[in-house]
Coordinates of C-alpha atoms in Angstrom, one line a residue:
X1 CA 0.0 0.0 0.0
X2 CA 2.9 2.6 0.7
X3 CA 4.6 1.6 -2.4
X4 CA 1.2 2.5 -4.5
X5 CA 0.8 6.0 -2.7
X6 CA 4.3 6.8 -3.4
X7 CA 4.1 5.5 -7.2
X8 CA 0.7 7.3 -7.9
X9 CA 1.9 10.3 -5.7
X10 CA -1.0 10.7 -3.9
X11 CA -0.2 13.1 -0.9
X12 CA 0.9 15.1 -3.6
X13 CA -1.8 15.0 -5.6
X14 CA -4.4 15.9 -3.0
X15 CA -2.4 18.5 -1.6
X16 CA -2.2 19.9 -5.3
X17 CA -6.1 19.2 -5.9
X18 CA -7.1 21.4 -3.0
X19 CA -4.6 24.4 -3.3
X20 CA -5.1 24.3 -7.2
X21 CA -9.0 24.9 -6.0
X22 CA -8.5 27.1 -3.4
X23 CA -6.2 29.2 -5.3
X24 CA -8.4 29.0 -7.8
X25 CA -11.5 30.1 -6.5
X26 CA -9.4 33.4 -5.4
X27 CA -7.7 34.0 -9.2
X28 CA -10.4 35.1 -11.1
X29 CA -8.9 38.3 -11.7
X30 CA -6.0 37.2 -13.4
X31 CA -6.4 36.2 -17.1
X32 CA -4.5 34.8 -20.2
X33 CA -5.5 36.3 -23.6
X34 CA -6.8 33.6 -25.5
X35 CA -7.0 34.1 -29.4
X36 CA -10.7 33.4 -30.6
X37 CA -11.0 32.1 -33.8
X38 CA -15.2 32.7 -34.8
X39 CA -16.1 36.1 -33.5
X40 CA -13.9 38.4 -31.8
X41 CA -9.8 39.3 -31.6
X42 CA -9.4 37.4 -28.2
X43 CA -10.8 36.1 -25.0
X44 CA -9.6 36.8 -21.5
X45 CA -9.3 33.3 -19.9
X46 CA -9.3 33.3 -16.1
X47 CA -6.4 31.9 -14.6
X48 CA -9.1 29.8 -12.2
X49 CA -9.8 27.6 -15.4
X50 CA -6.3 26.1 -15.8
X51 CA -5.1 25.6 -12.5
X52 CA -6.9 22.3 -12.2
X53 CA -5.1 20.9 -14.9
X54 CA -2.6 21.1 -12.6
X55 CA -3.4 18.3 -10.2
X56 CA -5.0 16.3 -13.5
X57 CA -1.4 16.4 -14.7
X58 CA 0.2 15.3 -11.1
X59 CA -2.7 12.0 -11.1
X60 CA -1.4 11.1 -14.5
X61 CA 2.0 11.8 -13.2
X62 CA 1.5 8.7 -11.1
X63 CA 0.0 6.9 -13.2
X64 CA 2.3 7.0 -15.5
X65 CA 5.3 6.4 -13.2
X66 CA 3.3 2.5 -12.4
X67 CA 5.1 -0.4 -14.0
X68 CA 2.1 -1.9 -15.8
X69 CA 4.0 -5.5 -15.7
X70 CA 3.7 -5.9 -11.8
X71 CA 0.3 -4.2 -11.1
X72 CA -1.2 -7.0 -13.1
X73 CA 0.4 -9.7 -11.3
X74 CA -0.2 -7.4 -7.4
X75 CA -2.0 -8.9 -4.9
X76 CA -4.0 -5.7 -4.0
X77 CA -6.7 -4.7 -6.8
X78 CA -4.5 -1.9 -7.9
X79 CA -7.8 -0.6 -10.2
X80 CA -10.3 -0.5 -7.7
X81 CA -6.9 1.4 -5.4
X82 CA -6.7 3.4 -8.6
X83 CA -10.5 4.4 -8.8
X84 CA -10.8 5.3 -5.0
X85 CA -7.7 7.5 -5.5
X86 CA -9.4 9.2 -8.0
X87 CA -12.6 9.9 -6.3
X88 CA -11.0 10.8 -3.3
X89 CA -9.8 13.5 -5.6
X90 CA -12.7 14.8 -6.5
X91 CA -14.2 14.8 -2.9
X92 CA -11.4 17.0 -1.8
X93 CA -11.7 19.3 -5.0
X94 CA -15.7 19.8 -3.7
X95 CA -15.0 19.9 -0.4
X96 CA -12.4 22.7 -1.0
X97 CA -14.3 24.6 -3.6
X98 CA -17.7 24.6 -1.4
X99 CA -17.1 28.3 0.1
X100 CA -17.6 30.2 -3.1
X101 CA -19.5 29.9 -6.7
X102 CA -15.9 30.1 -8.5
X103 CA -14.8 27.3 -6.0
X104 CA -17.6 24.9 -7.2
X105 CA -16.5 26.0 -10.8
X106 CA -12.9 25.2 -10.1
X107 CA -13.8 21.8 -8.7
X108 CA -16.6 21.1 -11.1
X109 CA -13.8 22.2 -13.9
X110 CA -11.5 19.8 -12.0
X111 CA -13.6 17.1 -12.0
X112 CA -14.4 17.1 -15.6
X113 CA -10.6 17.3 -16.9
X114 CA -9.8 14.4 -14.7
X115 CA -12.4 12.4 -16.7
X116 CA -11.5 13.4 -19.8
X117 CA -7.9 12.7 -19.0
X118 CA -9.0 9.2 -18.0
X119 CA -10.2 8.5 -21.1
X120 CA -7.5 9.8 -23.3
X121 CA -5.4 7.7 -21.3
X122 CA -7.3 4.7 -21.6
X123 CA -7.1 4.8 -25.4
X124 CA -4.2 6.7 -26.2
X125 CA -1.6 6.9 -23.0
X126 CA -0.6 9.1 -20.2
X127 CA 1.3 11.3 -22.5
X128 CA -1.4 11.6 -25.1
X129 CA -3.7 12.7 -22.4
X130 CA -1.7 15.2 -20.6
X131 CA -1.2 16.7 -23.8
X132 CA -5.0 16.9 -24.7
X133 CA -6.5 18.1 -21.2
X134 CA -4.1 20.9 -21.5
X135 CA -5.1 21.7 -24.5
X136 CA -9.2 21.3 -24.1
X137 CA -9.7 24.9 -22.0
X138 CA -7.8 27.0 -24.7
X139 CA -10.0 25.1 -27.6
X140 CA -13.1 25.7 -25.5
X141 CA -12.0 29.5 -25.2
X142 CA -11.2 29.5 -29.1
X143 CA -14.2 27.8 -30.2
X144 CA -16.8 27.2 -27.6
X145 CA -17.4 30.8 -26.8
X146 CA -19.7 33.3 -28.9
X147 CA -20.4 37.1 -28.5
X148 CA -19.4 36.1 -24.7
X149 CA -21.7 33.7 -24.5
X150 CA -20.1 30.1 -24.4
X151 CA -21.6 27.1 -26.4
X152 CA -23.4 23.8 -24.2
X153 CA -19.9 21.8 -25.1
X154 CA -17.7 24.3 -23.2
X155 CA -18.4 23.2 -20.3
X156 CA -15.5 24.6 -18.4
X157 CA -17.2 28.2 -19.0
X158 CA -20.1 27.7 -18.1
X159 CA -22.0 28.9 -14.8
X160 CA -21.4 26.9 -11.0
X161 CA -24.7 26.3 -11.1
X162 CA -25.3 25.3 -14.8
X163 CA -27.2 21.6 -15.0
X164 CA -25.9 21.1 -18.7
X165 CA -22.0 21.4 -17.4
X166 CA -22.8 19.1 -14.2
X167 CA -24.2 16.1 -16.7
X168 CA -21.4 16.7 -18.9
X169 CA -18.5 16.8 -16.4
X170 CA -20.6 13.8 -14.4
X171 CA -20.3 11.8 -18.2
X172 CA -16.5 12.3 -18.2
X173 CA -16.3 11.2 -15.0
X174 CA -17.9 8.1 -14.3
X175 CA -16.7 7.3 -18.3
X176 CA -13.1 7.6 -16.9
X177 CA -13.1 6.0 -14.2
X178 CA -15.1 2.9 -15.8
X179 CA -12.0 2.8 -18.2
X180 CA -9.7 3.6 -15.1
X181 CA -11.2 0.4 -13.4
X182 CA -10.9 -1.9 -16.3
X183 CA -7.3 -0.8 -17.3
X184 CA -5.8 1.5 -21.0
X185 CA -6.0 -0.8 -24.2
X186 CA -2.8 -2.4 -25.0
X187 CA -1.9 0.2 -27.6
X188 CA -1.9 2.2 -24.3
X189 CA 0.5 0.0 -21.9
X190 CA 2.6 0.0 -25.2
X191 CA 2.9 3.7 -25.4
X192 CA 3.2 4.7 -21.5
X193 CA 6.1 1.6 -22.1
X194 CA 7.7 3.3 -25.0
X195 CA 7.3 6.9 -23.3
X196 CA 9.1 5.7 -20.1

C-alpha cells in the first residue's frame, strides 16, 4: 500500500487538488489572452480555469510512473486502489471549492478534466492525455465561446450552477473512471512503455 501512494503520488496530488482549487477560486482576476477564432480578436481566460489541470497532470503523473507489468500480477486490486484515488480527488476538489460559486467552478472544472484525461489515457496513453487536457480549455475559449456567451460543449465556462455542465463533467467522469477500473487498451500500456 505505501509503495502505491508513493508511485501514484497521492499526498501530492491531493495536496495539489485542494490548493489548485483554493487558489483557484481566489484568481479570477488574473487572465491569459486567449485568441478566438469565430467572433472576436481574443478572450480573456481566467487563470481559475487552468489551475486544475494542474493536479490532473500530477494523477497522470502517477499513473504513468506505475510499471504496468507488476500491477497485473499485485495482490491488491490496484484498479479498484486506482479508482478510489481518484474519487478521493474529487471529494477533496468539492469539499475545498464549497465556500464560493468560483470554487464549485474550479472543482466542477477539476472534475471534468480528470475524466477526460481518463479516457484519453485509456485509449491513447498518459502522454497523449496530458497533452490533450491541456489543451481542451484553450479550444473551448477558441471555439466554444460566442459574443461572450459560451456554447453547451464548453463546459468549463459555463455557470457553478449550470445543469448542462454538471451532466457533462458527471459523463467524463464516471466514463473515466469505468475505463480507469478496467485498465488503458494495449496500444496504451505499449505507449506509457515506450514513453518511459
Amino acid at each position: 500500500m505505501l509503495w502505491w501512494l508513493r508511485v501514484r503520488a497521492l499526498p501530492a496530488v491531493l495536496a495539489g487538488t485542494a490548493l489548485a482549487v483554493l487558489l483557484g477560486s481566489q484568481a479570477r482576476s488574473i487572465v491569459v489572452p486567449v485568441p478566438i477564432v469565430v467572433g472576436g480578436i481574443s478572450f480573456p481566460l481566467p487563470m481559475a480555469f487552468l489551475l486544475p489541470l494542474v493536479p490532473v497532470c500530477l494523477f497522470l503523473y502517477g499513473l504513468g510512473r506505475a510499471d504496468a507489468a507488476a500491477e497485473r500480477t499485485a495482490v491488491r486490486r490496484v484498479p479498484l486502489l486506482d479508482v478510489a484515488a481518484a474519487l478521493t480527488a474529487t471529494v477533496v476538489a468539492g469539499a475545498a471549492g464549497l465556500h464560493s460559486a468560483t470554487g464549485v467552478m474550479v472543482a466542477r472544472d477539476f472534475a471534468g478534466y480528470l475524466g477526460l484525461a481518463l479516457i484519453v489515457r485509456w485509449c491513447a496513453g498518459v502522454l497523449t492525455a496530458g497533452l490533450v487536457v491541456s489543451v481542451f480549455p484553450f479550444v473551448c475559449a477558441s471555439l466554444g465561446i460566442r459574443a461572450g456567451v459560451p456554447r453547451v460543449w464548453a463546459w468549463p465556462f459555463l455557470p457553478a450552477g449550470s445543469l448542462p455542465a454538471a451532466l457533462e463533467v458527471l459523463v467524463l467522469l464516471f466514463s473515466g473512471l469505468l475505463l480507469l477500473w478496467h485498465g488503458p487498451l494495449e496500444w496504451s500500456r505499449r505507449a506509457d512503455l515506450a514513453a518511459n
